Amino acid sequence: MSGSAVRPLLLGVRHHGPGSARAVLAALDATRPRAVLIEGPPEADALVALADDEEMRPPVALLAHAVDEPGRSAFWPLAEFSPEWVALRWAVGHGVPVRFIDLPAAHVLALQGEDGPATPAAPEHDTGPVKAADRARDGDPAGDRSARDGDSPRDGSGQDGAGQPGADVDGVGCEDGADRPEDPADGMRVDPLAVLAEAAGYDDPERWWEDVVEHRGAGGDPLAPFAAVEEAMGALRETYGTGGHDRDPVREAYMRLQLRAARKEFGDEVAVVCGAWHVPALRQRSTVTADRALLKGLPKVKTEMTWVPWTHRRLSRFSGYGAGIDSPGWYGHLFSAPDRPVERWMTKVAGLLRDEDLSVSSAHVIEAVRLAETLAVMRGRPLAGLGETIDAIRAVMCEGSDVPLELVRDRLIVGDTLGEVPSTAPAVPLRRDLERQQRALRLKPEALERELELDLRKENDAARSRLLHRLRLLSVHWGEPVASRGGTGTFRETWRLAWEPELAVRVAEAGVWGTTVLSAATAKAESAARDATALAEVTALAEHCLLADLPDALPTVMKVLADRAALDTDVAHLAAALPALVRTLRYGDVRGTDTEALAGVAAGLAERIFVGLPPACSALDTDAAEEMRRHVDAVHTAVGLLGGVPAVDPEGLRARWHGVLRKLAGRESAPGVLRGRSVRLLLDDGALDTDEAARRMGLVLSPGTGPADAASWIEGFVGGGSGGLLLVHDERLLALVDAWLTGVPADAFTDVLPLLRRTFSAYEPGVRRSLGELVRRGPAAGGGTPGSASGPAAPGFGDGLDTARADAVLPVVRLLLGLDPGPAPDPHPDHHVEAAA
C-alpha cells in the first residue's frame, strides 16, 4: 500500500455515484490493499465469487430473507457504477479477499416490525416512508430510497425490502425543501451535502456534488478526494453527532469489530469502502468491550441470501421502490463514457429519437452539444450536467416540446436495463423449477413491459398459459391477462408481461407451498379453498384451477364448493357464484380438461337460484335493487352459456329461467328496475313478443303508476348499451316512452330526470343522435315503424323495408353460416372448356 495513505484506508463514497466509483477504482489500483472490506451484510461473503462469473450482469441485488418467513426480506442493490460493486469486482479480479462488514442481515430482518426505544437498533425497514431529507447521509444527495430507508412498498404481502449496501438512512437527499441542516435535537435528520453545498455557495446539493466529484478530471493524487471527504464529514459529525440517526452507533460498532478482525489477519493494508458519513466513526478509537456492549441483545433469525436481478427503473425513486437515483441511465453513461460524455450522450438521444421516426440529424447533435456547453458556462459549471443536456435536447431536438423529452427520460435517463445473475447462484427449489420452465417455454423475463398473445390450440402456448396462471395463483404476478384484440374466442389469450425484481421475493414466499410450480400452485389452491369465506371465492378458484390445469386440486375445490353451495341460502351469493362456474365449464373444450364434475354443481346452483330469486327481489331499496339487477343479468348470461354443456339440460334450464323472469316481471312488490329488466330479457330471448312488451310498458307508464317507479322500470327495460337500439328500431316503444315523459307532472319531473339522464347517457353517440331525430320528427301515428306511410322518414331511415334486396343476401348468409352446402363439383369440367372453345 502506498506510504502516503493513512492506514487503514477508508474510502468514503456516495452510494451509486459514478464519480465515487471511478475514484475507488483509482485508489485501489494505486494502493493495492491485501483485503477489501465493503459495507454490506456479512452473509454475502459466500456469494463473492459469483461477482466474477461471466453470466453476472449488473444491476443486481443481494436478497436476504428469513427462512421461516420468506416475506420478511431485504435487498441491497448494486449497479455497474456503484462504488461497492467496483470494489467487489476489483478484489475478485485481483485475488484479494473480500469481507462485508455491515450489520448482519440476520439482525436486520429480526428487527423488522419491532418498535420502541427498547430495541438498540430499530430497523430501517418498517419505519414507513421518510422524507428525502432523511436519506443520503453517506454523501448521496439523490437519496438512497431503498427499502432499508423505510421506503419500500408492501405490495399487499407484508414484504419489506431493504436498501443497498450502507444506504439504510445513511444519506440524505436535498429534496422536499430539506436543503438546510437542522439540529438533531429538534428531531430532524442532517443532510451533510446540503451543509457542504451551502458552505460552498450552492443552493442545490446535487449540482454541487456534480461539479466537485462527477466532473472532476482524472489524474492527481487518487486518495485526495477521500481525504477531503473524510475531513468534511469529521467536521459535520463533531457538530451534529449521529445526525439524528440512532441506529448508526450499532452498525458502526459492528463495522469497527470487523475492521479490527481484518487488521489482525491482514495488517493495516486493508481498504474499507463505506458511506462517507461512517468514515469518522470507523476512524475513532473505541474499545472492543464498548462496541460489543452496543451489540448485546440484538434479535436474530435464520437467514438465506442470494443474488437476484435488479433494474435501473428500480434504482430510480420514480418507482417508489428504488435506491433514490433520479437518473440511473445517465449515471451509467457517465461511468462507461468518461471521455466526451456530452457528445456521446447526445448521439444516444438522437438514435433513440430516430428510432421513433422523429427527424433528428447530425446537425441537431452538434447544436445540442454547443448549447449544453454554453449553458454550463453561463451557469458557472465546469462541464455540462444532466440539467444542461436536458435543456439543450428540449430546445434543439424536441423543438421545445416535452412529449419526446419524456421518451428520453423514460428510455435513457432512467432506462429499463435488467440485470442477470448466474444459474449457479443459490435459489429455492421453486425458483429453479421456474427458471427451467422459462427456458423450456422460451419465456425470458424482461423488465420492459410487453404483450404476449397465446393461441391455446398450440401446445407451447397452452403450456405458457398454464405457467402464467399458476404463478398468478401463487401471487407471482409476472403476467396479467388483458383483453385480446384478435377476438373473443376462448382459444385466445393476451398477457401483459413485466418482470419486476421483487418477484424474486414472491417466488421465495411461494416456496413454502412446494418445490415445483405445479405442486406449489396445487397446495396453494387447496388451502385457499378451505380458507375461502364466500361461495363466489370458491367458484372463482375452481375457474382458476382449470385455467392453471391443476387436476389434483380440483377435487378438493369441488368438495368445498358443493358443501358451501348446500349451506349458503343467500340468493345474491349463489347468483354471484354461478357465472364463474359456467365460464369454467366453457374452458374444457379448448384446454382438454375434465369439467364433468362441475356440470352437476352448476345445474344445482342454477335450480336453487330459480327457486329463491323471486322472493329475494321483494322490498329492496334502490342500491340493493341495482345490485340484484346485475345479478339477474349475470345469471341470464350464465344460463345462455350453459347451452354448450349438454349434461346440464340446457333447454330445460332456459325454459325454467324464462318462467322465473315472468314471475319477476309481474311481481308488484319487486322494484321497477327488476321488473323492467325481466321483460327486456324475455324480449331479447324471443320468449316475449313485441306486442306483449309494448302492452306491459303501456301499463307501467299509465297515470296510475308513480313517475319514480315508471322511470325505474324504463331504466331496467332500456338501460345498458343495447337499449337504445331497441327504441330506434321499435318506434312503438319509443312512442310510449315519449308520451309518458311529456305527461310527467312538472313537480315530479325533477325527481325522475336524474334517473332518465343516467339511463340514456349510456347509449352510443350515434344511437342518441338517431333517437333525437326520431323524437324531433315525432313518433309515427298508430305506433307505426320508422319510415312508415304515417309520417316522413327520419334521417338515416328508408321508406320501409326493401324485401327484394334483403332476400338477395340470404343465400350468402346461409352459406357463411354453413346452413347450405356449397355447389357440387362439376363431374364433366372438360365440357366447359369445349364450350368456351
mmCIF file with all atom_site columns, C-alpha atoms in Angstrom, residues 4-126:
data_model
loop_
_atom_site.group_PDB
_atom_site.id
_atom_site.type_symbol
_atom_site.label_atom_id
_atom_site.label_alt_id
_atom_site.label_comp_id
_atom_site.label_asym_id
_atom_site.label_entity_id
_atom_site.label_seq_id
_atom_site.pdbx_PDB_ins_code
_atom_site.Cartn_x
_atom_site.Cartn_y
_atom_site.Cartn_z
_atom_site.occupancy
_atom_site.B_iso_or_equiv
_atom_site.pdbx_formal_charge
_atom_site.auth_seq_id
_atom_site.auth_comp_id
_atom_site.auth_asym_id
_atom_site.auth_atom_id
_atom_site.pdbx_PDB_model_num
ATOM 1   C CA . SER A 1 4   ? 1.279   8.286   1.798   1.00 0.00 ? 4   SER A CA 1
ATOM 2   C CA . ALA A 1 5   ? -2.004  6.560   2.647   1.00 0.00 ? 5   ALA A CA 1
ATOM 3   C CA . VAL A 1 6   ? -3.427  6.792   6.155   1.00 0.00 ? 6   VAL A CA 1
ATOM 4   C CA . ARG A 1 7   ? -3.823  3.237   7.396   1.00 0.00 ? 7   ARG A CA 1
ATOM 5   C CA . PRO A 1 8   ? -6.256  1.599   7.270   1.00 0.00 ? 8   PRO A CA 1
ATOM 6   C CA . LEU A 1 9   ? -7.503  3.100   4.013   1.00 0.00 ? 9   LEU A CA 1
ATOM 7   C CA . LEU A 1 10  ? -11.071 4.363   4.490   1.00 0.00 ? 10  LEU A CA 1
ATOM 8   C CA . LEU A 1 11  ? -12.778 5.230   1.198   1.00 0.00 ? 11  LEU A CA 1
ATOM 9   C CA . GLY A 1 12  ? -15.908 7.234   1.955   1.00 0.00 ? 12  GLY A CA 1
ATOM 10  C CA . VAL A 1 13  ? -18.252 7.120   -1.016  1.00 0.00 ? 13  VAL A CA 1
ATOM 11  C CA . ARG A 1 14  ? -21.597 8.199   -2.318  1.00 0.00 ? 14  ARG A CA 1
ATOM 12  C CA . HIS A 1 15  ? -23.722 5.140   -2.995  1.00 0.00 ? 15  HIS A CA 1
ATOM 13  C CA . HIS A 1 16  ? -24.392 4.650   -6.715  1.00 0.00 ? 16  HIS A CA 1
ATOM 14  C CA . GLY A 1 17  ? -22.163 7.566   -7.638  1.00 0.00 ? 17  GLY A CA 1
ATOM 15  C CA . PRO A 1 18  ? -20.114 7.112   -10.836 1.00 0.00 ? 18  PRO A CA 1
ATOM 16  C CA . GLY A 1 19  ? -17.565 9.656   -9.658  1.00 0.00 ? 19  GLY A CA 1
ATOM 17  C CA . SER A 1 20  ? -17.095 7.777   -6.397  1.00 0.00 ? 20  SER A CA 1
ATOM 18  C CA . ALA A 1 21  ? -16.850 4.511   -8.311  1.00 0.00 ? 21  ALA A CA 1
ATOM 19  C CA . ARG A 1 22  ? -14.062 5.822   -10.548 1.00 0.00 ? 22  ARG A CA 1
ATOM 20  C CA . ALA A 1 23  ? -12.267 7.271   -7.532  1.00 0.00 ? 23  ALA A CA 1
ATOM 21  C CA . VAL A 1 24  ? -12.465 3.942   -5.677  1.00 0.00 ? 24  VAL A CA 1
ATOM 22  C CA . LEU A 1 25  ? -11.060 2.095   -8.687  1.00 0.00 ? 25  LEU A CA 1
ATOM 23  C CA . ALA A 1 26  ? -8.179  4.558   -8.957  1.00 0.00 ? 26  ALA A CA 1
ATOM 24  C CA . ALA A 1 27  ? -7.443  4.336   -5.225  1.00 0.00 ? 27  ALA A CA 1
ATOM 25  C CA . LEU A 1 28  ? -7.420  0.525   -5.236  1.00 0.00 ? 28  LEU A CA 1
ATOM 26  C CA . ASP A 1 29  ? -5.152  0.416   -8.289  1.00 0.00 ? 29  ASP A CA 1
ATOM 27  C CA . ALA A 1 30  ? -2.753  2.828   -6.592  1.00 0.00 ? 30  ALA A CA 1
ATOM 28  C CA . THR A 1 31  ? -2.639  1.260   -3.115  1.00 0.00 ? 31  THR A CA 1
ATOM 29  C CA . ARG A 1 32  ? -3.093  -2.482  -3.874  1.00 0.00 ? 32  ARG A CA 1
ATOM 30  C CA . PRO A 1 33  ? -4.535  -3.440  -0.450  1.00 0.00 ? 33  PRO A CA 1
ATOM 31  C CA . ARG A 1 34  ? -4.289  -7.004  0.872   1.00 0.00 ? 34  ARG A CA 1
ATOM 32  C CA . ALA A 1 35  ? -8.025  -7.117  1.709   1.00 0.00 ? 35  ALA A CA 1
ATOM 33  C CA . VAL A 1 36  ? -11.124 -5.118  0.817   1.00 0.00 ? 36  VAL A CA 1
ATOM 34  C CA . LEU A 1 37  ? -13.915 -4.512  3.314   1.00 0.00 ? 37  LEU A CA 1
ATOM 35  C CA . ILE A 1 38  ? -17.295 -3.379  1.971   1.00 0.00 ? 38  ILE A CA 1
ATOM 36  C CA . GLU A 1 39  ? -20.310 -2.005  3.768   1.00 0.00 ? 39  GLU A CA 1
ATOM 37  C CA . GLY A 1 40  ? -22.891 -4.757  3.376   1.00 0.00 ? 40  GLY A CA 1
ATOM 38  C CA . PRO A 1 41  ? -24.317 -7.880  5.070   1.00 0.00 ? 41  PRO A CA 1
ATOM 39  C CA . PRO A 1 42  ? -21.624 -10.426 6.061   1.00 0.00 ? 42  PRO A CA 1
ATOM 40  C CA . GLU A 1 43  ? -23.839 -13.283 4.863   1.00 0.00 ? 43  GLU A CA 1
ATOM 41  C CA . ALA A 1 44  ? -22.893 -12.200 1.341   1.00 0.00 ? 44  ALA A CA 1
ATOM 42  C CA . ASP A 1 45  ? -19.267 -13.309 1.818   1.00 0.00 ? 45  ASP A CA 1
ATOM 43  C CA . ALA A 1 46  ? -20.163 -16.732 0.462   1.00 0.00 ? 46  ALA A CA 1
ATOM 44  C CA . LEU A 1 47  ? -21.520 -15.140 -2.737  1.00 0.00 ? 47  LEU A CA 1
ATOM 45  C CA . VAL A 1 48  ? -18.494 -13.005 -3.564  1.00 0.00 ? 48  VAL A CA 1
ATOM 46  C CA . ALA A 1 49  ? -17.050 -15.362 -6.182  1.00 0.00 ? 49  ALA A CA 1
ATOM 47  C CA . LEU A 1 50  ? -20.213 -15.094 -8.276  1.00 0.00 ? 50  LEU A CA 1
ATOM 48  C CA . ALA A 1 51  ? -19.456 -11.420 -8.945  1.00 0.00 ? 51  ALA A CA 1
ATOM 49  C CA . ASP A 1 52  ? -16.745 -12.531 -11.378 1.00 0.00 ? 52  ASP A CA 1
ATOM 50  C CA . ASP A 1 53  ? -18.986 -15.005 -13.194 1.00 0.00 ? 53  ASP A CA 1
ATOM 51  C CA . GLU A 1 54  ? -19.352 -14.209 -16.891 1.00 0.00 ? 54  GLU A CA 1
ATOM 52  C CA . GLU A 1 55  ? -23.148 -14.574 -16.555 1.00 0.00 ? 55  GLU A CA 1
ATOM 53  C CA . MET A 1 56  ? -23.332 -11.819 -13.929 1.00 0.00 ? 56  MET A CA 1
ATOM 54  C CA . ARG A 1 57  ? -24.660 -8.571  -15.391 1.00 0.00 ? 57  ARG A CA 1
ATOM 55  C CA . PRO A 1 58  ? -25.473 -5.592  -13.133 1.00 0.00 ? 58  PRO A CA 1
ATOM 56  C CA . PRO A 1 59  ? -27.716 -4.119  -11.954 1.00 0.00 ? 59  PRO A CA 1
ATOM 57  C CA . VAL A 1 60  ? -28.156 -6.898  -9.421  1.00 0.00 ? 60  VAL A CA 1
ATOM 58  C CA . ALA A 1 61  ? -29.059 -7.039  -5.761  1.00 0.00 ? 61  ALA A CA 1
ATOM 59  C CA . LEU A 1 62  ? -28.283 -9.119  -2.741  1.00 0.00 ? 62  LEU A CA 1
ATOM 60  C CA . LEU A 1 63  ? -31.521 -10.589 -1.445  1.00 0.00 ? 63  LEU A CA 1
ATOM 61  C CA . ALA A 1 64  ? -31.807 -11.799 2.135   1.00 0.00 ? 64  ALA A CA 1
ATOM 62  C CA . HIS A 1 65  ? -34.944 -13.386 3.509   1.00 0.00 ? 65  HIS A CA 1
ATOM 63  C CA . ALA A 1 66  ? -35.914 -15.166 6.702   1.00 0.00 ? 66  ALA A CA 1
ATOM 64  C CA . VAL A 1 67  ? -36.005 -18.934 6.167   1.00 0.00 ? 67  VAL A CA 1
ATOM 65  C CA . ASP A 1 68  ? -39.224 -19.410 8.151   1.00 0.00 ? 68  ASP A CA 1
ATOM 66  C CA . GLU A 1 69  ? -40.867 -16.264 6.772   1.00 0.00 ? 69  GLU A CA 1
ATOM 67  C CA . PRO A 1 70  ? -39.678 -15.518 3.228   1.00 0.00 ? 70  PRO A CA 1
ATOM 68  C CA . GLY A 1 71  ? -41.836 -12.412 3.043   1.00 0.00 ? 71  GLY A CA 1
ATOM 69  C CA . ARG A 1 72  ? -39.515 -10.791 5.579   1.00 0.00 ? 72  ARG A CA 1
ATOM 70  C CA . SER A 1 73  ? -36.769 -9.812  3.200   1.00 0.00 ? 73  SER A CA 1
ATOM 71  C CA . ALA A 1 74  ? -34.228 -7.165  2.338   1.00 0.00 ? 74  ALA A CA 1
ATOM 72  C CA . PHE A 1 75  ? -32.441 -6.002  -0.815  1.00 0.00 ? 75  PHE A CA 1
ATOM 73  C CA . TRP A 1 76  ? -29.006 -4.435  -1.309  1.00 0.00 ? 76  TRP A CA 1
ATOM 74  C CA . PRO A 1 77  ? -28.975 -3.202  -4.955  1.00 0.00 ? 77  PRO A CA 1
ATOM 75  C CA . LEU A 1 78  ? -25.720 -2.699  -6.856  1.00 0.00 ? 78  LEU A CA 1
ATOM 76  C CA . ALA A 1 79  ? -25.275 -1.081  -10.245 1.00 0.00 ? 79  ALA A CA 1
ATOM 77  C CA . GLU A 1 80  ? -22.297 -1.054  -12.557 1.00 0.00 ? 80  GLU A CA 1
ATOM 78  C CA . PHE A 1 81  ? -21.486 2.438   -11.304 1.00 0.00 ? 81  PHE A CA 1
ATOM 79  C CA . SER A 1 82  ? -21.827 1.588   -7.594  1.00 0.00 ? 82  SER A CA 1
ATOM 80  C CA . PRO A 1 83  ? -18.532 2.015   -5.711  1.00 0.00 ? 83  PRO A CA 1
ATOM 81  C CA . GLU A 1 84  ? -19.235 -1.183  -3.768  1.00 0.00 ? 84  GLU A CA 1
ATOM 82  C CA . TRP A 1 85  ? -19.622 -3.152  -6.999  1.00 0.00 ? 85  TRP A CA 1
ATOM 83  C CA . VAL A 1 86  ? -16.419 -1.693  -8.426  1.00 0.00 ? 86  VAL A CA 1
ATOM 84  C CA . ALA A 1 87  ? -14.528 -2.614  -5.246  1.00 0.00 ? 87  ALA A CA 1
ATOM 85  C CA . LEU A 1 88  ? -16.013 -6.111  -5.255  1.00 0.00 ? 88  LEU A CA 1
ATOM 86  C CA . ARG A 1 89  ? -15.066 -6.734  -8.869  1.00 0.00 ? 89  ARG A CA 1
ATOM 87  C CA . TRP A 1 90  ? -11.566 -5.326  -8.354  1.00 0.00 ? 90  TRP A CA 1
ATOM 88  C CA . ALA A 1 91  ? -10.932 -7.570  -5.356  1.00 0.00 ? 91  ALA A CA 1
ATOM 89  C CA . VAL A 1 92  ? -12.225 -10.720 -7.039  1.00 0.00 ? 92  VAL A CA 1
ATOM 90  C CA . GLY A 1 93  ? -10.307 -9.964  -10.218 1.00 0.00 ? 93  GLY A CA 1
ATOM 91  C CA . HIS A 1 94  ? -7.051  -9.444  -8.287  1.00 0.00 ? 94  HIS A CA 1
ATOM 92  C CA . GLY A 1 95  ? -7.495  -12.409 -5.963  1.00 0.00 ? 95  GLY A CA 1
ATOM 93  C CA . VAL A 1 96  ? -7.840  -10.159 -2.920  1.00 0.00 ? 96  VAL A CA 1
ATOM 94  C CA . PRO A 1 97  ? -10.075 -11.355 -0.027  1.00 0.00 ? 97  PRO A CA 1
ATOM 95  C CA . VAL A 1 98  ? -13.381 -9.513  0.354   1.00 0.00 ? 98  VAL A CA 1
ATOM 96  C CA . ARG A 1 99  ? -15.394 -9.081  3.545   1.00 0.00 ? 99  ARG A CA 1
ATOM 97  C CA . PHE A 1 100 ? -18.782 -7.428  4.075   1.00 0.00 ? 100 PHE A CA 1
ATOM 98  C CA . ILE A 1 101 ? -18.770 -5.637  7.411   1.00 0.00 ? 101 ILE A CA 1
ATOM 99  C CA . ASP A 1 102 ? -22.193 -4.052  7.972   1.00 0.00 ? 102 ASP A CA 1
ATOM 100 C CA . LEU A 1 103 ? -24.741 -5.342  10.483  1.00 0.00 ? 103 LEU A CA 1
ATOM 101 C CA . PRO A 1 104 ? -25.690 -8.932  9.522   1.00 0.00 ? 104 PRO A CA 1
ATOM 102 C CA . ALA A 1 105 ? -28.934 -9.474  7.667   1.00 0.00 ? 105 ALA A CA 1
ATOM 103 C CA . ALA A 1 106 ? -29.933 -11.926 10.411  1.00 0.00 ? 106 ALA A CA 1
ATOM 104 C CA . HIS A 1 107 ? -30.229 -8.969  12.805  1.00 0.00 ? 107 HIS A CA 1
ATOM 105 C CA . VAL A 1 108 ? -31.665 -6.619  10.195  1.00 0.00 ? 108 VAL A CA 1
ATOM 106 C CA . LEU A 1 109 ? -34.531 -8.985  9.361   1.00 0.00 ? 109 LEU A CA 1
ATOM 107 C CA . ALA A 1 110 ? -35.168 -9.838  13.005  1.00 0.00 ? 110 ALA A CA 1
ATOM 108 C CA . LEU A 1 111 ? -35.507 -6.154  13.800  1.00 0.00 ? 111 LEU A CA 1
ATOM 109 C CA . GLN A 1 112 ? -38.238 -5.710  11.191  1.00 0.00 ? 112 GLN A CA 1
ATOM 110 C CA . GLY A 1 113 ? -41.533 -4.966  12.864  1.00 0.00 ? 113 GLY A CA 1
ATOM 111 C CA . GLU A 1 114 ? -40.086 -4.115  16.273  1.00 0.00 ? 114 GLU A CA 1
ATOM 112 C CA . ASP A 1 115 ? -40.925 -0.674  17.654  1.00 0.00 ? 115 ASP A CA 1
ATOM 113 C CA . GLY A 1 116 ? -39.962 1.458   20.557  1.00 0.00 ? 116 GLY A CA 1
ATOM 114 C CA . PRO A 1 117 ? -36.736 2.522   22.191  1.00 0.00 ? 117 PRO A CA 1
ATOM 115 C CA . ALA A 1 118 ? -36.169 -0.868  23.806  1.00 0.00 ? 118 ALA A CA 1
ATOM 116 C CA . THR A 1 119 ? -34.555 -2.076  20.604  1.00 0.00 ? 119 THR A CA 1
ATOM 117 C CA . PRO A 1 120 ? -30.961 -0.836  20.462  1.00 0.00 ? 120 PRO A CA 1
ATOM 118 C CA . ALA A 1 121 ? -31.063 -0.555  16.670  1.00 0.00 ? 121 ALA A CA 1
ATOM 119 C CA . ALA A 1 122 ? -34.584 -0.102  15.461  1.00 0.00 ? 122 ALA A CA 1
ATOM 120 C CA . PRO A 1 123 ? -34.952 -1.359  11.887  1.00 0.00 ? 123 PRO A CA 1
ATOM 121 C CA . GLU A 1 124 ? -34.952 0.966   8.966   1.00 0.00 ? 124 GLU A CA 1
ATOM 122 C CA . HIS A 1 125 ? -37.363 -1.353  7.127   1.00 0.00 ? 125 HIS A CA 1
ATOM 123 C CA . ASP A 1 126 ? -40.587 -0.743  8.970   1.00 0.00 ? 126 ASP A CA 1
#
